[in-house]
Amino acid sequence: IRGGKLMITYTRKNDAGKYVCVGTNMVGERESEVAELTVLERPSFVKRPSNLAVTVDDSAEFKCEARGDPVPTVRWRKDDGELPKARYEIRDDHTLKIRKVMAGDMGSYTCVAENMVGKAEASATLTVQDFL
């Protein structure tokens, strides 16, 4: 752009780095101070949870993997209430596991990935079948 301005549209991770403006004319050359560009990335999903249908007393596992820069925090919520108390765990890989599923666990579960740049959500439904 005119006037010594640099504009990068649709930035990518590999645009990050140090930039120097160099001005030249017939008597010489002059460099600006170094300007560093950091490119942050909104959260996005590498792996989204899938709908599940399980039988009462079985376990259910929803997988969720997100990326972004800075690395997003990942949490789970149940859209119509709380996660089943004392029967769920969230593993290091952000997988939500529900043990001894009950009929009341049916519903939509949402994986929320968030960093300072933005937030992304992905949901899946748990259906519980009771074969008596």
mmCIF file of N, CA and C in Angstrom, residues 1-131:
data_model
loop_
_atom_site.group_PDB
_atom_site.id
_atom_site.type_symbol
_atom_site.label_atom_id
_atom_site.label_comp_id
_atom_site.label_asym_id
_atom_site.label_seq_id
_atom_site.Cartn_x
_atom_site.Cartn_y
_atom_site.Cartn_z
ATOM 1 N N ILE A 1 0.853 -1.173 0.000
ATOM 2 C CA ILE A 1 0.000 0.000 0.000
ATOM 3 C C ILE A 1 0.895 1.231 0.000
ATOM 4 N N ARG A 2 0.435 2.304 -0.618
ATOM 5 C CA ARG A 2 1.220 3.549 -0.669
ATOM 6 C C ARG A 2 1.592 4.073 0.705
ATOM 7 N N GLY A 3 2.629 4.839 0.763
ATOM 8 C CA GLY A 3 3.028 5.492 2.001
ATOM 9 C C GLY A 3 3.791 4.588 2.943
ATOM 10 N N GLY A 4 4.287 3.476 2.449
ATOM 11 C CA GLY A 4 5.091 2.598 3.289
ATOM 12 C C GLY A 4 4.296 1.699 4.207
ATOM 13 N N LYS A 5 3.005 1.566 3.954
ATOM 14 C CA LYS A 5 2.183 0.679 4.791
ATOM 15 C C LYS A 5 2.144 -0.712 4.188
ATOM 16 N N LEU A 6 2.131 -1.716 5.064
ATOM 17 C CA LEU A 6 2.016 -3.110 4.647
ATOM 18 C C LEU A 6 0.682 -3.636 5.154
ATOM 19 N N MET A 7 -0.089 -4.256 4.267
ATOM 20 C CA MET A 7 -1.352 -4.852 4.689
ATOM 21 C C MET A 7 -1.360 -6.308 4.237
ATOM 22 N N ILE A 8 -1.617 -7.204 5.189
ATOM 23 C CA ILE A 8 -1.705 -8.628 4.878
ATOM 24 C C ILE A 8 -3.165 -9.022 5.068
ATOM 25 N N THR A 9 -3.803 -9.453 4.004
ATOM 26 C CA THR A 9 -5.199 -9.879 4.106
ATOM 27 C C THR A 9 -5.244 -11.400 4.242
ATOM 28 N N TYR A 10 -6.269 -11.878 4.915
ATOM 29 C CA TYR A 10 -6.439 -13.326 5.135
ATOM 30 C C TYR A 10 -5.174 -13.939 5.734
ATOM 31 N N THR A 11 -4.761 -13.389 6.868
ATOM 32 C CA THR A 11 -3.529 -13.864 7.500
ATOM 33 C C THR A 11 -3.581 -15.348 7.815
ATOM 34 N N ARG A 12 -2.419 -15.958 7.748
ATOM 35 C CA ARG A 12 -2.244 -17.370 8.082
ATOM 36 C C ARG A 12 -1.168 -17.471 9.154
ATOM 37 N N LYS A 13 -1.101 -18.635 9.783
ATOM 38 C CA LYS A 13 -0.092 -18.849 10.826
ATOM 39 C C LYS A 13 1.314 -18.573 10.302
ATOM 40 N N ASN A 14 1.598 -18.962 9.072
ATOM 41 C CA ASN A 14 2.964 -18.778 8.563
ATOM 42 C C ASN A 14 3.272 -17.328 8.172
ATOM 43 N N ASP A 15 2.311 -16.412 8.327
ATOM 44 C CA ASP A 15 2.592 -14.981 8.141
ATOM 45 C C ASP A 15 3.240 -14.373 9.382
ATOM 46 N N ALA A 16 3.185 -15.085 10.493
ATOM 47 C CA ALA A 16 3.780 -14.582 11.731
ATOM 48 C C ALA A 16 5.286 -14.420 11.544
ATOM 49 N N GLY A 17 5.842 -13.404 12.177
ATOM 50 C CA GLY A 17 7.291 -13.209 12.088
ATOM 51 C C GLY A 17 7.664 -11.753 12.263
ATOM 52 N N LYS A 18 8.891 -11.440 11.896
ATOM 53 C CA LYS A 18 9.418 -10.080 12.049
ATOM 54 C C LYS A 18 9.460 -9.396 10.692
ATOM 55 N N TYR A 19 9.005 -8.164 10.684
ATOM 56 C CA TYR A 19 8.953 -7.392 9.449
ATOM 57 C C TYR A 19 9.740 -6.091 9.616
ATOM 58 N N VAL A 20 10.432 -5.690 8.545
ATOM 59 C CA VAL A 20 11.203 -4.453 8.531
ATOM 60 C C VAL A 20 10.819 -3.685 7.270
ATOM 61 N N CYS A 21 10.582 -2.404 7.428
ATOM 62 C CA CYS A 21 10.311 -1.533 6.287
ATOM 63 C C CYS A 21 11.650 -0.968 5.811
ATOM 64 N N VAL A 22 11.918 -1.104 4.527
ATOM 65 C CA VAL A 22 13.171 -0.610 3.973
ATOM 66 C C VAL A 22 12.849 0.508 2.975
ATOM 67 N N GLY A 23 13.373 1.695 3.256
ATOM 68 C CA GLY A 23 13.197 2.830 2.358
ATOM 69 C C GLY A 23 14.493 3.096 1.614
ATOM 70 N N THR A 24 14.391 3.279 0.310
ATOM 71 C CA THR A 24 15.596 3.540 -0.485
ATOM 72 C C THR A 24 15.353 4.720 -1.433
ATOM 73 N N ASN A 25 16.418 5.441 -1.689
ATOM 74 C CA ASN A 25 16.417 6.465 -2.746
ATOM 75 C C ASN A 25 17.830 6.536 -3.301
ATOM 76 N N MET A 26 18.125 7.547 -4.115
ATOM 77 C CA MET A 26 19.423 7.588 -4.775
ATOM 78 C C MET A 26 20.597 7.847 -3.839
ATOM 79 N N VAL A 27 20.335 8.268 -2.598
ATOM 80 C CA VAL A 27 21.456 8.507 -1.678
ATOM 81 C C VAL A 27 21.635 7.414 -0.642
ATOM 82 N N GLY A 28 20.767 6.432 -0.640
ATOM 83 C CA GLY A 28 20.973 5.366 0.324
ATOM 84 C C GLY A 28 19.721 4.585 0.697
ATOM 85 N N GLU A 29 19.895 3.883 1.809
ATOM 86 C CA GLU A 29 18.844 2.974 2.261
ATOM 87 C C GLU A 29 18.681 3.134 3.768
ATOM 88 N N ARG A 30 17.466 3.017 4.257
ATOM 89 C CA ARG A 30 17.212 3.119 5.689
ATOM 90 C C ARG A 30 16.195 2.066 6.086
ATOM 91 N N GLU A 31 16.419 1.399 7.242
ATOM 92 C CA GLU A 31 15.505 0.369 7.725
ATOM 93 C C GLU A 31 14.774 0.862 8.963
ATOM 94 N N SER A 32 13.541 0.469 9.067
ATOM 95 C CA SER A 32 12.752 0.791 10.261
ATOM 96 C C SER A 32 13.144 -0.161 11.382
ATOM 97 N N GLU A 33 12.589 0.094 12.552
ATOM 98 C CA GLU A 33 12.736 -0.882 13.631
ATOM 99 C C GLU A 33 11.943 -2.122 13.257
ATOM 100 N N VAL A 34 12.278 -3.219 13.889
ATOM 101 C CA VAL A 34 11.592 -4.482 13.610
ATOM 102 C C VAL A 34 10.189 -4.456 14.223
ATOM 103 N N ALA A 35 9.229 -4.878 13.428
ATOM 104 C CA ALA A 35 7.849 -5.032 13.915
ATOM 105 C C ALA A 35 7.526 -6.515 13.886
ATOM 106 N N GLU A 36 7.009 -7.035 14.996
ATOM 107 C CA GLU A 36 6.702 -8.464 15.060
ATOM 108 C C GLU A 36 5.207 -8.693 14.918
ATOM 109 N N LEU A 37 4.855 -9.612 14.027
ATOM 110 C CA LEU A 37 3.455 -9.973 13.797
ATOM 111 C C LEU A 37 3.183 -11.320 14.449
ATOM 112 N N THR A 38 2.198 -11.339 15.328
ATOM 113 C CA THR A 38 1.733 -12.580 15.942
ATOM 114 C C THR A 38 0.360 -12.873 15.370
ATOM 115 N N VAL A 39 0.156 -14.099 14.915
ATOM 116 C CA VAL A 39 -1.132 -14.484 14.343
ATOM 117 C C VAL A 39 -1.816 -15.448 15.303
ATOM 118 N N LEU A 40 -2.954 -15.019 15.834
ATOM 119 C CA LEU A 40 -3.735 -15.857 16.740
ATOM 120 C C LEU A 40 -4.800 -16.594 15.934
ATOM 121 N N GLU A 41 -5.323 -17.660 16.525
ATOM 122 C CA GLU A 41 -6.269 -18.504 15.806
ATOM 123 C C GLU A 41 -7.478 -18.806 16.681
ATOM 124 N N ARG A 42 -8.676 -18.552 16.162
ATOM 125 C CA ARG A 42 -9.908 -18.899 16.883
ATOM 126 C C ARG A 42 -9.983 -20.408 17.069
ATOM 127 N N PRO A 43 -10.658 -20.866 18.117
ATOM 128 C CA PRO A 43 -10.818 -22.311 18.292
ATOM 129 C C PRO A 43 -11.601 -22.932 17.135
ATOM 130 N N SER A 44 -11.182 -24.121 16.753
ATOM 131 C CA SER A 44 -11.912 -24.918 15.766
ATOM 132 C C SER A 44 -11.768 -26.380 16.179
ATOM 133 N N PHE A 45 -12.655 -27.212 15.667
ATOM 134 C CA PHE A 45 -12.668 -28.607 16.098
ATOM 135 C C PHE A 45 -11.914 -29.515 15.143
ATOM 136 N N VAL A 46 -11.059 -30.342 15.728
ATOM 137 C CA VAL A 46 -10.364 -31.399 15.015
ATOM 138 C C VAL A 46 -11.253 -32.643 15.064
ATOM 139 N N LYS A 47 -11.920 -32.831 16.210
ATOM 140 C CA LYS A 47 -12.820 -33.959 16.423
ATOM 141 C C LYS A 47 -14.067 -33.434 17.127
ATOM 142 N N ARG A 48 -15.240 -33.716 16.547
ATOM 143 C CA ARG A 48 -16.514 -33.279 17.126
ATOM 144 C C ARG A 48 -17.214 -34.467 17.766
ATOM 145 N N PRO A 49 -18.018 -34.215 18.820
ATOM 146 C CA PRO A 49 -18.765 -35.321 19.421
ATOM 147 C C PRO A 49 -19.826 -35.850 18.451
ATOM 148 N N SER A 50 -20.119 -37.142 18.551
ATOM 149 C CA SER A 50 -21.127 -37.806 17.709
ATOM 150 C C SER A 50 -22.312 -38.229 18.556
ATOM 151 N N ASN A 51 -23.494 -38.272 17.944
ATOM 152 C CA ASN A 51 -24.698 -38.744 18.637
ATOM 153 C C ASN A 51 -24.496 -40.189 19.081
ATOM 154 N N LEU A 52 -25.049 -40.511 20.255
ATOM 155 C CA LEU A 52 -24.914 -41.854 20.816
ATOM 156 C C LEU A 52 -26.277 -42.390 21.230
ATOM 157 N N ALA A 53 -26.442 -43.698 21.106
ATOM 158 C CA ALA A 53 -27.612 -44.388 21.652
ATOM 159 C C ALA A 53 -27.071 -45.542 22.480
ATOM 160 N N VAL A 54 -27.354 -45.536 23.785
ATOM 161 C CA VAL A 54 -26.858 -46.578 24.689
ATOM 162 C C VAL A 54 -28.007 -47.126 25.522
ATOM 163 N N THR A 55 -27.756 -48.264 26.134
ATOM 164 C CA THR A 55 -28.723 -48.905 27.017
ATOM 165 C C THR A 55 -28.469 -48.453 28.454
ATOM 166 N N VAL A 56 -29.526 -48.413 29.255
ATOM 167 C CA VAL A 56 -29.408 -48.076 30.679
ATOM 168 C C VAL A 56 -28.291 -48.912 31.305
ATOM 169 N N ASP A 57 -27.500 -48.290 32.162
ATOM 170 C CA ASP A 57 -26.371 -48.884 32.882
ATOM 171 C C ASP A 57 -25.095 -49.042 32.047
ATOM 172 N N ASP A 58 -25.160 -48.768 30.744
ATOM 173 C CA ASP A 58 -23.946 -48.773 29.930
ATOM 174 C C ASP A 58 -23.200 -47.448 30.146
ATOM 175 N N SER A 59 -22.027 -47.340 29.536
ATOM 176 C CA SER A 59 -21.272 -46.085 29.560
ATOM 177 C C SER A 59 -21.428 -45.374 28.226
ATOM 178 N N ALA A 60 -21.274 -44.077 28.258
ATOM 179 C CA ALA A 60 -21.313 -43.269 27.038
ATOM 180 C C ALA A 60 -20.062 -42.399 26.999
ATOM 181 N N GLU A 61 -19.472 -42.263 25.803
ATOM 182 C CA GLU A 61 -18.279 -41.433 25.642
ATOM 183 C C GLU A 61 -18.447 -40.494 24.459
ATOM 184 N N PHE A 62 -18.295 -39.213 24.740
ATOM 185 C CA PHE A 62 -18.307 -38.195 23.700
ATOM 186 C C PHE A 62 -16.887 -37.670 23.534
ATOM 187 N N LYS A 63 -16.365 -37.730 22.322
ATOM 188 C CA LYS A 63 -15.014 -37.237 22.058
ATOM 189 C C LYS A 63 -15.082 -35.797 21.557
ATOM 190 N N CYS A 64 -14.048 -35.028 21.898
ATOM 191 C CA CYS A 64 -13.979 -33.641 21.461
ATOM 192 C C CYS A 64 -12.513 -33.213 21.461
ATOM 193 N N GLU A 65 -12.063 -32.699 20.318
ATOM 194 C CA GLU A 65 -10.687 -32.214 20.232
ATOM 195 C C GLU A 65 -10.703 -30.886 19.486
ATOM 196 N N ALA A 66 -10.077 -29.880 20.082
ATOM 197 C CA ALA A 66 -10.073 -28.540 19.492
ATOM 198 C C ALA A 66 -8.648 -28.027 19.342
ATOM 199 N N ARG A 67 -8.489 -27.102 18.407
ATOM 200 C CA ARG A 67 -7.189 -26.442 18.231
ATOM 201 C C ARG A 67 -7.413 -24.939 18.175
ATOM 202 N N GLY A 68 -6.349 -24.199 18.332
ATOM 203 C CA GLY A 68 -6.392 -22.739 18.293
ATOM 204 C C GLY A 68 -5.105 -22.203 18.881
ATOM 205 N N ASP A 69 -4.908 -20.900 18.762
ATOM 206 C CA ASP A 69 -3.724 -20.263 19.339
ATOM 207 C C ASP A 69 -4.158 -18.926 19.919
ATOM 208 N N PRO A 70 -4.077 -18.769 21.240
ATOM 209 C CA PRO A 70 -3.551 -19.726 22.218
ATOM 210 C C PRO A 70 -4.430 -20.984 22.317
ATOM 211 N N VAL A 71 -3.828 -22.052 22.850
ATOM 212 C CA VAL A 71 -4.532 -23.321 22.985
ATOM 213 C C VAL A 71 -5.827 -23.087 23.760
ATOM 214 N N PRO A 72 -6.963 -23.513 23.195
ATOM 215 C CA PRO A 72 -8.239 -23.249 23.877
ATOM 216 C C PRO A 72 -8.461 -24.140 25.092
ATOM 217 N N THR A 73 -9.229 -23.611 26.048
ATOM 218 C CA THR A 73 -9.715 -24.446 27.141
ATOM 219 C C THR A 73 -10.958 -25.150 26.617
ATOM 220 N N VAL A 74 -11.172 -26.365 27.082
ATOM 221 C CA VAL A 74 -12.310 -27.156 26.628
ATOM 222 C C VAL A 74 -13.124 -27.557 27.844
ATOM 223 N N ARG A 75 -14.446 -27.351 27.765
ATOM 224 C CA ARG A 75 -15.342 -27.763 28.844
ATOM 225 C C ARG A 75 -16.593 -28.363 28.232
ATOM 226 N N TRP A 76 -17.352 -29.061 29.065
ATOM 227 C CA TRP A 76 -18.589 -29.709 28.638
ATOM 228 C C TRP A 76 -19.768 -29.165 29.433
ATOM 229 N N ARG A 77 -20.930 -29.146 28.779
ATOM 230 C CA ARG A 77 -22.166 -28.812 29.487
ATOM 231 C C ARG A 77 -23.297 -29.646 28.904
ATOM 232 N N LYS A 78 -24.304 -29.854 29.731
ATOM 233 C CA LYS A 78 -25.536 -30.513 29.272
ATOM 234 C C LYS A 78 -26.542 -29.394 29.060
ATOM 235 N N ASP A 79 -27.141 -29.354 27.884
ATOM 236 C CA ASP A 79 -27.963 -28.207 27.515
ATOM 237 C C ASP A 79 -29.228 -28.025 28.351
ATOM 238 N N ASP A 80 -29.747 -29.104 28.936
ATOM 239 C CA ASP A 80 -30.969 -28.943 29.739
ATOM 240 C C ASP A 80 -30.746 -29.255 31.215
ATOM 241 N N GLY A 81 -29.535 -29.046 31.703
ATOM 242 C CA GLY A 81 -29.259 -29.313 33.118
ATOM 243 C C GLY A 81 -27.785 -29.510 33.366
ATOM 244 N N GLU A 82 -27.498 -30.189 34.461
ATOM 245 C CA GLU A 82 -26.106 -30.410 34.867
ATOM 246 C C GLU A 82 -25.608 -31.759 34.371
ATOM 247 N N LEU A 83 -24.285 -31.877 34.276
ATOM 248 C CA LEU A 83 -23.689 -33.176 33.977
ATOM 249 C C LEU A 83 -24.009 -34.115 35.140
ATOM 250 N N PRO A 84 -24.197 -35.419 34.857
ATOM 251 C CA PRO A 84 -24.579 -36.369 35.911
ATOM 252 C C PRO A 84 -23.571 -36.413 37.062
ATOM 253 N N LYS A 85 -23.987 -35.970 38.228
ATOM 254 C CA LYS A 85 -23.098 -35.900 39.392
ATOM 255 C C LYS A 85 -22.493 -37.263 39.735
ATOM 256 N N ALA A 86 -21.199 -37.271 39.989
ATOM 257 C CA ALA A 86 -20.432 -38.436 40.454
ATOM 258 C C ALA A 86 -20.405 -39.586 39.447
ATOM 259 N N ARG A 87 -20.974 -39.400 38.256
ATOM 260 C CA ARG A 87 -20.951 -40.481 37.259
ATOM 261 C C ARG A 87 -20.265 -40.060 35.961
ATOM 262 N N TYR A 88 -19.665 -38.877 35.954
ATOM 263 C CA TYR A 88 -18.979 -38.467 34.726
ATOM 264 C C TYR A 88 -17.526 -38.119 35.031
ATOM 265 N N GLU A 89 -16.715 -38.209 33.979
ATOM 266 C CA GLU A 89 -15.331 -37.758 34.075
ATOM 267 C C GLU A 89 -14.953 -37.128 32.736
ATOM 268 N N ILE A 90 -14.057 -36.163 32.797
ATOM 269 C CA ILE A 90 -13.532 -35.554 31.591
ATOM 270 C C ILE A 90 -12.051 -35.907 31.546
ATOM 271 N N ARG A 91 -11.698 -36.682 30.559
ATOM 272 C CA ARG A 91 -10.327 -37.173 30.450
ATOM 273 C C ARG A 91 -9.385 -36.091 29.928
ATOM 274 N N ASP A 92 -8.080 -36.397 30.000
ATOM 275 C CA ASP A 92 -7.062 -35.449 29.534
ATOM 276 C C ASP A 92 -7.242 -35.073 28.061
ATOM 277 N N ASP A 93 -7.798 -36.009 27.250
ATOM 278 C CA ASP A 93 -8.008 -35.717 25.828
ATOM 279 C C ASP A 93 -9.365 -35.051 25.581
ATOM 280 N N HIS A 94 -10.022 -34.589 26.666
ATOM 281 C CA HIS A 94 -11.302 -33.873 26.653
ATOM 282 C C HIS A 94 -12.509 -34.769 26.355
ATOM 283 N N THR A 95 -12.309 -36.089 26.362
ATOM 284 C CA THR A 95 -13.427 -37.010 26.190
ATOM 285 C C THR A 95 -14.308 -36.959 27.431
ATOM 286 N N LEU A 96 -15.624 -36.834 27.217
ATOM 287 C CA LEU A 96 -16.594 -36.878 28.316
ATOM 288 C C LEU A 96 -17.098 -38.306 28.426
ATOM 289 N N LYS A 97 -16.913 -38.922 29.595
ATOM 290 C CA LYS A 97 -17.400 -40.286 29.825
ATOM 291 C C LYS A 97 -18.460 -40.237 30.913
ATOM 292 N N ILE A 98 -19.607 -40.841 30.625
ATOM 293 C CA ILE A 98 -20.693 -40.952 31.598
ATOM 294 C C ILE A 98 -20.861 -42.436 31.910
ATOM 295 N N ARG A 99 -20.726 -42.777 33.202
ATOM 296 C CA ARG A 99 -20.854 -44.163 33.637
ATOM 297 C C ARG A 99 -22.280 -44.441 34.092
ATOM 298 N N LYS A 100 -22.699 -45.703 33.968
ATOM 299 C CA LYS A 100 -24.012 -46.163 34.441
ATOM 300 C C LYS A 100 -25.119 -45.195 34.019
ATOM 301 N N VAL A 101 -25.257 -45.060 32.716
ATOM 302 C CA VAL A 101 -26.221 -44.130 32.133
ATOM 303 C C VAL A 101 -27.639 -44.437 32.613
ATOM 304 N N MET A 102 -28.385 -43.369 32.903
ATOM 305 C CA MET A 102 -29.791 -43.463 33.325
ATOM 306 C C MET A 102 -30.658 -42.736 32.293
ATOM 307 N N ALA A 103 -31.954 -42.982 32.331
ATOM 308 C CA ALA A 103 -32.880 -42.335 31.399
ATOM 309 C C ALA A 103 -32.782 -40.807 31.494
ATOM 310 N N GLY A 104 -32.571 -40.269 32.695
ATOM 311 C CA GLY A 104 -32.480 -38.824 32.893
ATOM 312 C C GLY A 104 -31.244 -38.186 32.285
ATOM 313 N N ASP A 105 -30.296 -39.008 31.817
ATOM 314 C CA ASP A 105 -29.095 -38.480 31.176
ATOM 315 C C ASP A 105 -29.343 -38.129 29.709
ATOM 316 N N MET A 106 -30.488 -38.538 29.180
ATOM 317 C CA MET A 106 -30.800 -38.225 27.787
ATOM 318 C C MET A 106 -30.765 -36.732 27.568
ATOM 319 N N GLY A 107 -30.299 -36.340 26.405
ATOM 320 C CA GLY A 107 -30.270 -34.916 26.080
ATOM 321 C C GLY A 107 -29.088 -34.560 25.200
ATOM 322 N N SER A 108 -28.862 -33.277 25.094
ATOM 323 C CA SER A 108 -27.799 -32.753 24.252
ATOM 324 C C SER A 108 -26.607 -32.337 25.112
ATOM 325 N N TYR A 109 -25.425 -32.782 24.723
ATOM 326 C CA TYR A 109 -24.181 -32.451 25.410
ATOM 327 C C TYR A 109 -23.331 -31.602 24.478
ATOM 328 N N THR A 110 -22.786 -30.520 25.016
ATOM 329 C CA THR A 110 -22.043 -29.568 24.193
ATOM 330 C C THR A 110 -20.612 -29.420 24.680
ATOM 331 N N CYS A 111 -19.692 -29.534 23.733
ATOM 332 C CA CYS A 111 -18.269 -29.291 23.972
ATOM 333 C C CYS A 111 -18.014 -27.833 23.613
ATOM 334 N N VAL A 112 -17.424 -27.080 24.549
ATOM 335 C CA VAL A 112 -17.155 -25.652 24.347
ATOM 336 C C VAL A 112 -15.645 -25.436 24.380
ATOM 337 N N ALA A 113 -15.109 -24.914 23.293
ATOM 338 C CA ALA A 113 -13.676 -24.600 23.200
ATOM 339 C C ALA A 113 -13.547 -23.087 23.132
ATOM 340 N N GLU A 114 -12.684 -22.522 24.007
ATOM 341 C CA GLU A 114 -12.612 -21.063 24.099
ATOM 342 C C GLU A 114 -11.182 -20.594 24.341
ATOM 343 N N ASN A 115 -10.813 -19.520 23.657
ATOM 344 C CA ASN A 115 -9.563 -18.823 23.950
ATOM 345 C C ASN A 115 -9.813 -17.320 23.837
ATOM 346 N N MET A 116 -8.782 -16.513 23.962
ATOM 347 C CA MET A 116 -8.971 -15.063 23.976
ATOM 348 C C MET A 116 -9.451 -14.504 22.635
ATOM 349 N N VAL A 117 -9.390 -15.303 21.586
ATOM 350 C CA VAL A 117 -9.774 -14.846 20.260
ATOM 351 C C VAL A 117 -11.225 -15.198 19.921
ATOM 352 N N GLY A 118 -11.745 -16.255 20.542
ATOM 353 C CA GLY A 118 -13.109 -16.649 20.214
ATOM 354 C C GLY A 118 -13.545 -17.917 20.912
ATOM 355 N N LYS A 119 -14.704 -18.411 20.464
ATOM 356 C CA LYS A 119 -15.322 -19.567 21.093
ATOM 357 C C LYS A 119 -15.977 -20.413 20.010
ATOM 358 N N ALA A 120 -15.933 -21.737 20.177
ATOM 359 C CA ALA A 120 -16.597 -22.664 19.262
ATOM 360 C C ALA A 120 -17.336 -23.707 20.089
ATOM 361 N N GLU A 121 -18.481 -24.147 19.590
ATOM 362 C CA GLU A 121 -19.285 -25.148 20.290
ATOM 363 C C GLU A 121 -19.687 -26.256 19.324
ATOM 364 N N ALA A 122 -19.719 -27.485 19.839
ATOM 365 C CA ALA A 122 -20.174 -28.631 19.053
ATOM 366 C C ALA A 122 -21.007 -29.511 19.977
ATOM 367 N N SER A 123 -22.182 -29.944 19.493
ATOM 368 C CA SER A 123 -23.104 -30.703 20.332
ATOM 369 C C SER A 123 -23.402 -32.076 19.745
ATOM 370 N N ALA A 124 -23.802 -32.979 20.634
ATOM 371 C CA ALA A 124 -24.241 -34.311 20.244
ATOM 372 C C ALA A 124 -25.342 -34.740 21.207
ATOM 373 N N THR A 125 -26.202 -35.634 20.744
ATOM 374 C CA THR A 125 -27.347 -36.083 21.544
ATOM 375 C C THR A 125 -27.113 -37.478 22.096
ATOM 376 N N LEU A 126 -27.481 -37.648 23.350
ATOM 377 C CA LEU A 126 -27.441 -38.966 23.982
ATOM 378 C C LEU A 126 -28.872 -39.478 24.081
ATOM 379 N N THR A 127 -29.110 -40.644 23.503
ATOM 380 C CA THR A 127 -30.397 -41.322 23.586
ATOM 381 C C THR A 127 -30.194 -42.551 24.465
ATOM 382 N N VAL A 128 -31.074 -42.739 25.442
ATOM 383 C CA VAL A 128 -30.962 -43.873 26.361
ATOM 384 C C VAL A 128 -32.122 -44.820 26.095
ATOM 385 N N GLN A 129 -31.789 -46.086 25.851
ATOM 386 C CA GLN A 129 -32.793 -47.103 25.575
ATOM 387 C C GLN A 129 -32.913 -48.024 26.768
ATOM 388 N N ASP A 130 -34.131 -48.288 27.179
ATOM 389 C CA ASP A 130 -34.371 -49.154 28.325
ATOM 390 C C ASP A 130 -35.070 -50.411 27.853
ATOM 391 N N PHE A 131 -34.338 -51.501 27.808
ATOM 392 C CA PHE A 131 -34.899 -52.777 27.362
ATOM 393 C C PHE A 131 -35.303 -53.604 28.566
#
